[in-house]
Short mmCIF file of C-alpha atoms and ligand atoms in Angstrom, two decimals:
data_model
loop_
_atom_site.label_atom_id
_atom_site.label_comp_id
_atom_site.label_asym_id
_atom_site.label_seq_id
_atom_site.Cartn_x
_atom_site.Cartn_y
_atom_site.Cartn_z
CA UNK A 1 0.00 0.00 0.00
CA UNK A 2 1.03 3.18 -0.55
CA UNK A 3 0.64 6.62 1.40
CA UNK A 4 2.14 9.49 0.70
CA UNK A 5 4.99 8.00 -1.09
CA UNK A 6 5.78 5.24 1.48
CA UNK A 7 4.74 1.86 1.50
CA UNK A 8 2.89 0.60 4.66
CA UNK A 9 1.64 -2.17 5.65
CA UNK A 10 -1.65 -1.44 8.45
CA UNK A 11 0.12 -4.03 10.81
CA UNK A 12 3.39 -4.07 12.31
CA UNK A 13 5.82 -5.09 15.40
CA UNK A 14 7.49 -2.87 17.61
CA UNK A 15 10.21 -3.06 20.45
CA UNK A 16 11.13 -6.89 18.82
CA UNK A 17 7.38 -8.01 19.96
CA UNK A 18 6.98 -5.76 23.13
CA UNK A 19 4.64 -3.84 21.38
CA UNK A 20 2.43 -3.99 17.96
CA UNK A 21 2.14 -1.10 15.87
CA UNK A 22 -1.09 -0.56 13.89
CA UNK A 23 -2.96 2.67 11.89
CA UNK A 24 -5.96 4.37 13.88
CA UNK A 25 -8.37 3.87 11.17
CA UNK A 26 -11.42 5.62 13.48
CA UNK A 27 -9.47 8.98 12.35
CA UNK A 28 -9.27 8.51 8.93
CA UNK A 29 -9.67 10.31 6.18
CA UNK A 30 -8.96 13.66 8.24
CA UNK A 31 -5.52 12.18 10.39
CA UNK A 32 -3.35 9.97 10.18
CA UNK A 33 -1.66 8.08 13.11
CA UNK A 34 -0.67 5.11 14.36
CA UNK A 35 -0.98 3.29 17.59
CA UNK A 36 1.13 1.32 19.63
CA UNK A 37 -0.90 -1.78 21.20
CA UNK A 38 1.31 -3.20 23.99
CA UNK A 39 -1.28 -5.68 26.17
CA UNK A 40 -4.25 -7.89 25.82
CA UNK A 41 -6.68 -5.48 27.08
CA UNK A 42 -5.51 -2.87 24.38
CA UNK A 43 -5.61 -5.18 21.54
CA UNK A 44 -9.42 -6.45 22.37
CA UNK A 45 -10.38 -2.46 22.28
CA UNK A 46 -8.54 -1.72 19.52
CA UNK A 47 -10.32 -4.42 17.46
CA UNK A 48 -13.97 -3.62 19.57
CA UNK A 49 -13.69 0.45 18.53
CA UNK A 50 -12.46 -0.53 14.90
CA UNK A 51 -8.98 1.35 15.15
CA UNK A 52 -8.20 -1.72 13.06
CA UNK A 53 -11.27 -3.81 11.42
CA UNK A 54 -11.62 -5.91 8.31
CA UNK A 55 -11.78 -9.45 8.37
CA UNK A 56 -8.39 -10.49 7.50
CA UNK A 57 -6.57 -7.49 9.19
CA UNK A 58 -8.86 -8.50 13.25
CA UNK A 59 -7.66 -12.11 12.59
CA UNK A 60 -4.00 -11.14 12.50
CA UNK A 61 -4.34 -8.46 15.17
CA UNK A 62 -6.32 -11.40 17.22
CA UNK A 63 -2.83 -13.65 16.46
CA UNK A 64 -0.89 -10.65 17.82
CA UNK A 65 -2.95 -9.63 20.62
CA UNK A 66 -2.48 -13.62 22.22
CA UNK A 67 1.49 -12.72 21.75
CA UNK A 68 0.64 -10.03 23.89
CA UNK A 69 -1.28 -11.80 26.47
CA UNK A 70 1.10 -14.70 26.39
CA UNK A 71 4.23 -12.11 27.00
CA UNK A 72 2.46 -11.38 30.13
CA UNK A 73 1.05 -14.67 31.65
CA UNK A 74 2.32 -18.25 29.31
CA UNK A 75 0.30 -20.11 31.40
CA UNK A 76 -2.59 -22.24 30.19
CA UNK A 77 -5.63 -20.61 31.46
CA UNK A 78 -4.64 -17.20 30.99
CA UNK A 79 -4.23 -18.77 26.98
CA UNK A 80 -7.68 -19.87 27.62
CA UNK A 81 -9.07 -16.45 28.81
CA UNK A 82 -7.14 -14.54 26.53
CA UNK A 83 -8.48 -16.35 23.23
CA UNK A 84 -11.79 -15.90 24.63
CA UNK A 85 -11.91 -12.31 25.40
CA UNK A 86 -10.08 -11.48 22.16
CA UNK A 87 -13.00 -13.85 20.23
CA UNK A 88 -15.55 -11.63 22.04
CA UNK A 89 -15.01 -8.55 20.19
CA UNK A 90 -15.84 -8.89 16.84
CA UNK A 91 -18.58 -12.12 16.59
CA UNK A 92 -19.08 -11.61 12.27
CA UNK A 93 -15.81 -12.37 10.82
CA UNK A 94 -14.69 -15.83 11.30
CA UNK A 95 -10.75 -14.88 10.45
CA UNK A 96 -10.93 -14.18 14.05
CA UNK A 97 -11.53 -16.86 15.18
CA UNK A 98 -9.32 -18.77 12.71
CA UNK A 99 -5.84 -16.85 13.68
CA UNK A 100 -6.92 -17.51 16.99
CA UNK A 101 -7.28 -21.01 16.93
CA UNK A 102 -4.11 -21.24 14.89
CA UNK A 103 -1.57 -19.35 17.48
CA UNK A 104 -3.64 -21.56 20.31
CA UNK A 105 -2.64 -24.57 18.50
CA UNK A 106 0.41 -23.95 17.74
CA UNK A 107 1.31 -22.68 21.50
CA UNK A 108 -0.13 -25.29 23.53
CA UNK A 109 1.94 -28.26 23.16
CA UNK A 110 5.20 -25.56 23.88
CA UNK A 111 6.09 -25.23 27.41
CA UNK A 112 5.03 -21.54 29.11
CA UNK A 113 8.16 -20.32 28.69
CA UNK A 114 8.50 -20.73 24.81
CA UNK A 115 4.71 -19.67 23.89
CA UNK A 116 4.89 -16.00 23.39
CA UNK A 117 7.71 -16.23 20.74
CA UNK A 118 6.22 -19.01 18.74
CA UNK A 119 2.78 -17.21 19.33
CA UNK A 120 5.25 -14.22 17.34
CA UNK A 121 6.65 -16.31 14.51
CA UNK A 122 2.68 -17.63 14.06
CA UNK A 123 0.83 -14.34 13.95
CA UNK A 124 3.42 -13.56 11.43
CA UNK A 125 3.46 -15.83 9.65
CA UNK A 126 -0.70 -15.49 9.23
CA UNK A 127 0.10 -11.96 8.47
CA UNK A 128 2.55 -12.50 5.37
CA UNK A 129 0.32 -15.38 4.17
CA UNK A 130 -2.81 -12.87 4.28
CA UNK A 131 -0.46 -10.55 1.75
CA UNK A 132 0.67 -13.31 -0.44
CA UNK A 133 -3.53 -14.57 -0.48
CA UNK A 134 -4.58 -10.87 -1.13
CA UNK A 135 -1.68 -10.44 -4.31
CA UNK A 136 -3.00 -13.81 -5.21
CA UNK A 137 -6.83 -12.64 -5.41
CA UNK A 138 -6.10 -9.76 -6.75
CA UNK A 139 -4.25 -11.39 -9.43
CA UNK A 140 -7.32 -13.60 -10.19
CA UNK A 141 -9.95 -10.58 -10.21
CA UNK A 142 -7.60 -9.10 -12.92
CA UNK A 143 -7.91 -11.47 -15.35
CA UNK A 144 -11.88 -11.32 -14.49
CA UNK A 145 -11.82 -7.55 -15.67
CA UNK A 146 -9.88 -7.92 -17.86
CA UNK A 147 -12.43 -10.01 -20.10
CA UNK A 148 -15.74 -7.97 -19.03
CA UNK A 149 -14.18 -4.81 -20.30
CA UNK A 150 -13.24 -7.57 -23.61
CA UNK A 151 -16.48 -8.31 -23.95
CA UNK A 152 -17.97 -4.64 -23.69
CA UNK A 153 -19.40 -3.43 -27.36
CA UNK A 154 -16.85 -1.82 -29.41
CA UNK A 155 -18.33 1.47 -29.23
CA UNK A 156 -17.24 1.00 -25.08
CA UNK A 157 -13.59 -0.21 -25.75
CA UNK A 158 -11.15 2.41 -23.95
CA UNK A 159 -13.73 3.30 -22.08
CA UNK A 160 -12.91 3.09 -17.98
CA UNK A 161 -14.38 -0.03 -16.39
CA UNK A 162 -16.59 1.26 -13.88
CA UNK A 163 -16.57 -1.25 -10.67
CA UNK A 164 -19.15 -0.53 -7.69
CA UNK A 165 -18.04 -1.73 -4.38
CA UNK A 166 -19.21 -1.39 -0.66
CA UNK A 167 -17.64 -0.77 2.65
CA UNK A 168 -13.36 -1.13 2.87
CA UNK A 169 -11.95 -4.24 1.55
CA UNK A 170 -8.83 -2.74 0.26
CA UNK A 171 -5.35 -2.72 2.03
CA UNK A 172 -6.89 -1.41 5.21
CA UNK A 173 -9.18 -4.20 6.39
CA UNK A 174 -6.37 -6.49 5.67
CA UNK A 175 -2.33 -6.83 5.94
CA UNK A 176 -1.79 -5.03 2.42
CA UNK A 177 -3.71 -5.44 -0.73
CA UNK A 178 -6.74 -5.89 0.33
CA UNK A 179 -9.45 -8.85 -1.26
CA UNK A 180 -11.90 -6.74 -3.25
CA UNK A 181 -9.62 -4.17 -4.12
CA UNK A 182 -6.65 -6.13 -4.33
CA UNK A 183 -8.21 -6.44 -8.33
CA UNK A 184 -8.25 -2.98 -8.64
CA UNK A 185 -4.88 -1.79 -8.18
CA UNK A 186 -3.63 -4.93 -9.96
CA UNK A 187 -5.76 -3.57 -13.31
CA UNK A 188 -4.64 0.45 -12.05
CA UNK A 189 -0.87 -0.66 -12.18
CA UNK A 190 -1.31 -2.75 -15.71
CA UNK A 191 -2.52 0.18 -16.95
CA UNK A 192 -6.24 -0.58 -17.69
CA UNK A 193 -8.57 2.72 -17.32
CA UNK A 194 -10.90 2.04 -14.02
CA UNK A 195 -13.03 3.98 -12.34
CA UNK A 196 -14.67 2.71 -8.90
CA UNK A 197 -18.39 3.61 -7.71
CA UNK A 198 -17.51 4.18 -3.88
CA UNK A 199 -20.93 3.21 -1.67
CA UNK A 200 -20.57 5.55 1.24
CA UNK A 201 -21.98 2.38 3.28
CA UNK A 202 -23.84 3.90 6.25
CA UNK A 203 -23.60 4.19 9.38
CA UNK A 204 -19.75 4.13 9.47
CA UNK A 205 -19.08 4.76 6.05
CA UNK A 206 -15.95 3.26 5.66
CA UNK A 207 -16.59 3.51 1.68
CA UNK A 208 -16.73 7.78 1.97
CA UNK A 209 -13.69 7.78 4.81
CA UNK A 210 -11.58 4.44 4.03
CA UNK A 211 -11.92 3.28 0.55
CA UNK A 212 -11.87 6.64 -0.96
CA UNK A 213 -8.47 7.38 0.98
CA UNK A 214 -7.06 4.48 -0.57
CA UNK A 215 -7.89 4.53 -3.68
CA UNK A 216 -7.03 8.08 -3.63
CA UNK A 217 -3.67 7.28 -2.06
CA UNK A 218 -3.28 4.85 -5.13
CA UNK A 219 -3.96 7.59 -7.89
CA UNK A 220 -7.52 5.15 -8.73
CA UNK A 221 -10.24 7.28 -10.38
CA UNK A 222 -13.00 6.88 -8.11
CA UNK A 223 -16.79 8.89 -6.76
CA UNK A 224 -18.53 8.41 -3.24
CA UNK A 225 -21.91 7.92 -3.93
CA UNK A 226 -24.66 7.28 -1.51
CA UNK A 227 -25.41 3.29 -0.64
CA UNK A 228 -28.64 3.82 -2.41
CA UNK A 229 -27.75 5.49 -5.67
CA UNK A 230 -26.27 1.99 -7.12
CA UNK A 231 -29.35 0.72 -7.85
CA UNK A 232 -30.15 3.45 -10.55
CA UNK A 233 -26.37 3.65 -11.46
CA UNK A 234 -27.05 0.24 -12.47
CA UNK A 235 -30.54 0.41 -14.46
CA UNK A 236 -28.71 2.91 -16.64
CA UNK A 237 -25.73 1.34 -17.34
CA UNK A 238 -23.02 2.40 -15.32
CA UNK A 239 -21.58 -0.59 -13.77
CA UNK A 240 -19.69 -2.89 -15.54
CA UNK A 241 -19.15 -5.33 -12.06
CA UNK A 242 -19.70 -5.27 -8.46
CA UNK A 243 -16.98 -6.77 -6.14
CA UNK A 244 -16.83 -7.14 -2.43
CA UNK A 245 -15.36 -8.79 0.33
CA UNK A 246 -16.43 -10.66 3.29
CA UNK A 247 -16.43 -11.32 6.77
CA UNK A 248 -17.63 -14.72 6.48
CA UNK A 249 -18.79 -17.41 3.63
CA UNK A 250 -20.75 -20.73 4.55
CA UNK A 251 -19.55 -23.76 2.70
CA UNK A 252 -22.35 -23.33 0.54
CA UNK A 253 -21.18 -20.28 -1.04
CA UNK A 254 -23.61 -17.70 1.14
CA UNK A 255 -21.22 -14.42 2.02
CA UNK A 256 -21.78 -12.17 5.19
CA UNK A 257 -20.50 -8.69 4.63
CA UNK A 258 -21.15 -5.40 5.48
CA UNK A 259 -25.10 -4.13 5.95
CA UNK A 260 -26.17 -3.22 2.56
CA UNK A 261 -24.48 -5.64 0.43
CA UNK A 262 -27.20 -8.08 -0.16
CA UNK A 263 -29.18 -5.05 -1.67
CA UNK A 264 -26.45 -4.23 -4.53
CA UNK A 265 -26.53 -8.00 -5.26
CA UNK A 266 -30.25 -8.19 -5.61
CA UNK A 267 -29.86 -5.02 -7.50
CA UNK A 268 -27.09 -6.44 -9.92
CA UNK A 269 -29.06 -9.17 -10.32
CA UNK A 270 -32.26 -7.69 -11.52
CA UNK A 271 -29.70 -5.72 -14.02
CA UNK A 272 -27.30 -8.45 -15.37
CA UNK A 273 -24.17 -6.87 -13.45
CA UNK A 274 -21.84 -9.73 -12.63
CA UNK A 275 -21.49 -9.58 -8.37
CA UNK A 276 -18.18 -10.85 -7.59
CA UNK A 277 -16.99 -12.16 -4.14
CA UNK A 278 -13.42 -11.94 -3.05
CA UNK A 279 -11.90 -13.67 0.00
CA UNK A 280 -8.55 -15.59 1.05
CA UNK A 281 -9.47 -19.22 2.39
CA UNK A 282 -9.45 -17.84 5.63
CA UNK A 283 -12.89 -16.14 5.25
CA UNK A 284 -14.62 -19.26 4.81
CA UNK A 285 -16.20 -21.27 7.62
CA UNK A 286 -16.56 -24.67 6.51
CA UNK A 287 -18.72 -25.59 9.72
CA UNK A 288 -22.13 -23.91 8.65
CA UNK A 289 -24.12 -24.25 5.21
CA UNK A 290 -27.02 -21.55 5.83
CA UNK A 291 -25.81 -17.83 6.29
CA UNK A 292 -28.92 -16.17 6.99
CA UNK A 293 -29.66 -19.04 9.65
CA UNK A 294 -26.46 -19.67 10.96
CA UNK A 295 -23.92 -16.66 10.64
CA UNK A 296 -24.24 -14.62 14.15
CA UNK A 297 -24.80 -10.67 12.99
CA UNK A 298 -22.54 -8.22 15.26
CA UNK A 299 -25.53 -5.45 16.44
CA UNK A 300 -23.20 -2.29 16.97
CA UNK A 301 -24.76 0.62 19.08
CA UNK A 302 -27.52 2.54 17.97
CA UNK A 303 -25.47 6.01 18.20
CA UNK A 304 -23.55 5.17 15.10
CA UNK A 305 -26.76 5.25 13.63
CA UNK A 306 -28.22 8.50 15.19
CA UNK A 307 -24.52 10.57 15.11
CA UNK A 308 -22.18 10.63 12.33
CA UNK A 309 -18.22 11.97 12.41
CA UNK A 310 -16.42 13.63 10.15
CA UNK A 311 -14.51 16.63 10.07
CA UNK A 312 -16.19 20.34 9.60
CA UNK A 313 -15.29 21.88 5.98
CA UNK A 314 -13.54 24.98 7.35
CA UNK A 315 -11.19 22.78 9.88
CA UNK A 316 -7.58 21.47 8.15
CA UNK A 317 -6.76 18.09 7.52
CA UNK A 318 -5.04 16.67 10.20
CA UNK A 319 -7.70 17.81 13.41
CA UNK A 320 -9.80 15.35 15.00
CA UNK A 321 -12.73 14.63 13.51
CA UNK A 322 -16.34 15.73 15.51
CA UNK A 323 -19.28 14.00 16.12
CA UNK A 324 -22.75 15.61 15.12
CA UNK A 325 -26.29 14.30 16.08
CA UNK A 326 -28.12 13.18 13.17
CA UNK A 327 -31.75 12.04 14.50
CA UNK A 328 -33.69 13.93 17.06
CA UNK A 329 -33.17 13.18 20.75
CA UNK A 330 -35.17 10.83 22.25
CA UNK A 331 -35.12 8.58 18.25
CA UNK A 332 -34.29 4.64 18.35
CA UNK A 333 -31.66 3.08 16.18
CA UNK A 334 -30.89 -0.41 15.27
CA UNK A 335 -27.54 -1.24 13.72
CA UNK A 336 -27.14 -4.58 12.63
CA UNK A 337 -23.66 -4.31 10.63
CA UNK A 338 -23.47 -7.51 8.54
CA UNK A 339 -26.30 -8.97 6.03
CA UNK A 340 -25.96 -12.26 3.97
CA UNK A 341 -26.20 -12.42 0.74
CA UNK A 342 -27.63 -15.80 -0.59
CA UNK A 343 -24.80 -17.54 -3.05
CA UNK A 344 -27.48 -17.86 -6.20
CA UNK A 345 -26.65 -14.09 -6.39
CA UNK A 346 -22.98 -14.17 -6.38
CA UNK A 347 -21.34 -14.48 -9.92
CA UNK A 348 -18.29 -15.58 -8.11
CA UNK A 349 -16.02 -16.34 -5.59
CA UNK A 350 -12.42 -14.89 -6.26
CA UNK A 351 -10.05 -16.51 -3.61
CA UNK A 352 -6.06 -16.71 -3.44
CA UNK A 353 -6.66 -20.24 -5.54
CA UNK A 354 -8.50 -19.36 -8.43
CA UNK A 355 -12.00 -18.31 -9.57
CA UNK A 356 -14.84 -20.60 -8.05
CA UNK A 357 -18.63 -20.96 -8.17
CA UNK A 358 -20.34 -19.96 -5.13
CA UNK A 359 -21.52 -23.38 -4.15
CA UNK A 360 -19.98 -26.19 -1.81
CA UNK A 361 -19.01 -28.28 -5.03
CA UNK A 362 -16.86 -24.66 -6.10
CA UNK A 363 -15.55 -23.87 -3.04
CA UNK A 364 -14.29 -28.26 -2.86
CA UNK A 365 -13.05 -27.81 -6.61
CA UNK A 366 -10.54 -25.48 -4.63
CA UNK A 367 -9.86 -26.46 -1.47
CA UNK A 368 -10.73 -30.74 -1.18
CA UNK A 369 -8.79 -31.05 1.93
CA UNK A 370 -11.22 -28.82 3.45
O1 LIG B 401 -17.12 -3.55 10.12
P1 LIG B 401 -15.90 -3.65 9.28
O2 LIG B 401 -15.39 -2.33 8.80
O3 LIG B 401 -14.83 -4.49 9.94
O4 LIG B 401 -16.39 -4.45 8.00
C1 LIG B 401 -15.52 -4.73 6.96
C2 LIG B 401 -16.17 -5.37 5.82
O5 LIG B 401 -17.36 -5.57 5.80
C3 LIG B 401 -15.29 -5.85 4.73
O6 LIG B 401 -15.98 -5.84 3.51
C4 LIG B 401 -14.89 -7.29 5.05
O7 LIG B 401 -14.25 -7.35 6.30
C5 LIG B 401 -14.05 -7.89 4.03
S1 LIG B 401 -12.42 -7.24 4.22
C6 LIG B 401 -11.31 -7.67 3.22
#
């Protein structure tokens, strides 16, 4: 990833594993600045108040945050506790609980005294796999763009592909890269014209704030438009593909991602848009089959409904951002942040081994050991 001329990656260790170093993304787009997490109980807010969220990018925090908690107390139920209160954060996205389970397994045969540096070597070891998946997809989603913007009529060659996508799934929600936007900078850097349909996605609109500071970062042409303009966008034209990522996928090809989504795949279905999926393996959760029934749905507080932040027009980039009340006092808000969206509406699934139907016979073609 690239910001201001220096490459970053959102995750990082300090002090030789005293510390881990991460970017505050609940200041972004107006600040920049990173944070040093140096115990447990930091880590689980950190991932709880989304100064670092995305599926991929909580899993390897997760890894790092038992490092932390293992530093202090190797013992076995303080492993115990730790995995559980780190779990507890963030119920949606099972990479989570998959990093978690990983370190834990790889720690508990060790004796106390050699956990916390193979807990170190683990959770990076998940973290430079997540980059290697995320080139990988993004790789894969190329070669998808590349032949819709083939097949377009003639009178649309040269013309920019126009992709719609929803919430962050770029470099931020994950180590670098990103899943759904991995495909994006892969066509930017080979030179294809794109331009990217940014959905704001309500209530923390980490499409308006995070997405269009990356793809900004990245030189990508790109517009914030509100969730519910892609709809019409697409009845007149103006998307050649959706792509997203995901916090979770059942075995049966069913993906849970950010509130909203299912509506832009019902939408590009009604309009013949291809709705693409991308995800590293692991995103998927081989244990459940039914999304809607099975995949628990993190309810955030109501006030992220009822107040929005940003940062007041006359104020310079780099002050904190406000808070302003949106609905009048006294109003009720729900805030259910995930929805499912039912695999007969998903084109594809674009993962770090190749392009695969969003079914359980796709998702085996890739991964049989599963
Ligand atoms: O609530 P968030 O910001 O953690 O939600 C993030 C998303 O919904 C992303 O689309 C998802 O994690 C896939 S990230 C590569």
């Amino acid at each position: 990833m690239n910001i201001d001329g220096k490459a970053w990656r959102t995750i990082w260790l300090e002090q030789g594993g005293a510390a881990v170093g991460v970017i505050d993304q609940t200041l972004l787009p107006h600040r920049f600045e990173t944070r040093s997490l140096a115990s447990l109980d930091q880590t689980a807010q950190a991932i709880a108040t989304m100064v670092v969220r995305g599926a991929p990018l909580i899993g390897v925090t997760g890894a790092y945050g038992l490092m932390l908690a293992l530093r202090h107390d190797p013992g076995d139920s303080a492993l115990e506790a730790a995995f559980e209160q780190l779990n507890a954060t963030r119920p949606t996205a099972i990479n989570l609980r998959w990093a978690l389970e990983r370190v834990r397994e790889r720690v508990r045969p060790l004796p106390p005294e050699q956990r916390a540096e193979a807990a170190k070597v683990e959770a990076a070891a998940i973290a430079d796999e997540d980059v290697a998946m995320c080139e990988a997809i993004g790789d894969h989603g190329l070669r998808i763009f590349q032949a819709i913007a083939a097949a377009r009529p003639v009178e649309r060659q040269g013309e920019p592909l126009n992709v719609l996508t929803h919430c962050n799934a770029g470099w931020l929600a994950t180590v670098d890269w990103g899943t759904a936007l991995a495909p994006i900078y892969k066509a930017h850097r080979a030179g294809i014209p794109i331009h990217v349909w940014v959905d704001e996605t309500r209530p923390r609109n980490q499409g308006a704030s995070l997405t269009a500071f990356e793809l900004g970062r990245e030189g990508v042409s790109h517009t914030v438009i509100v969730d519910n303009a892609g709809g019409h966008l697409m009845q007149h034209g103006q998307v050649d593909v959706v792509i997203v990522g995901t916090d979770r996928t059942t075995r049966s090809g069913d993906v849970c991602n950010k509130i909203g989504t299912y509506l832009k795949a019902l939408a590009a279905f009604d309009n013949g848009v291809p709705f693409y999926v991308a995800l590293p393996a692991s995103t998927i959760d081989w244990t459940i089959d039914d999304g809607v029934a099975e995949i628990p749905i993190e309810a955030r507080s109501a006030r992220e409904v009822t107040h929005i932040q940003g940062r007041p027009g006359e104020i310079a980039y780099g002050s904190d951002p406000i808070t302003v009340q949106l609905s009048p006092d006294g109003s009720m808000g729900f805030n259910p942040a995930f929805d499912v969206t039912p695999a007969r509406l998903v084109t594809g699934l674009i993962t770090e081994r190749g392009v695969a139907e969003a079914s359980e016979e796709g998702l085996r073609s890739l991964y049989a050991q599963a």
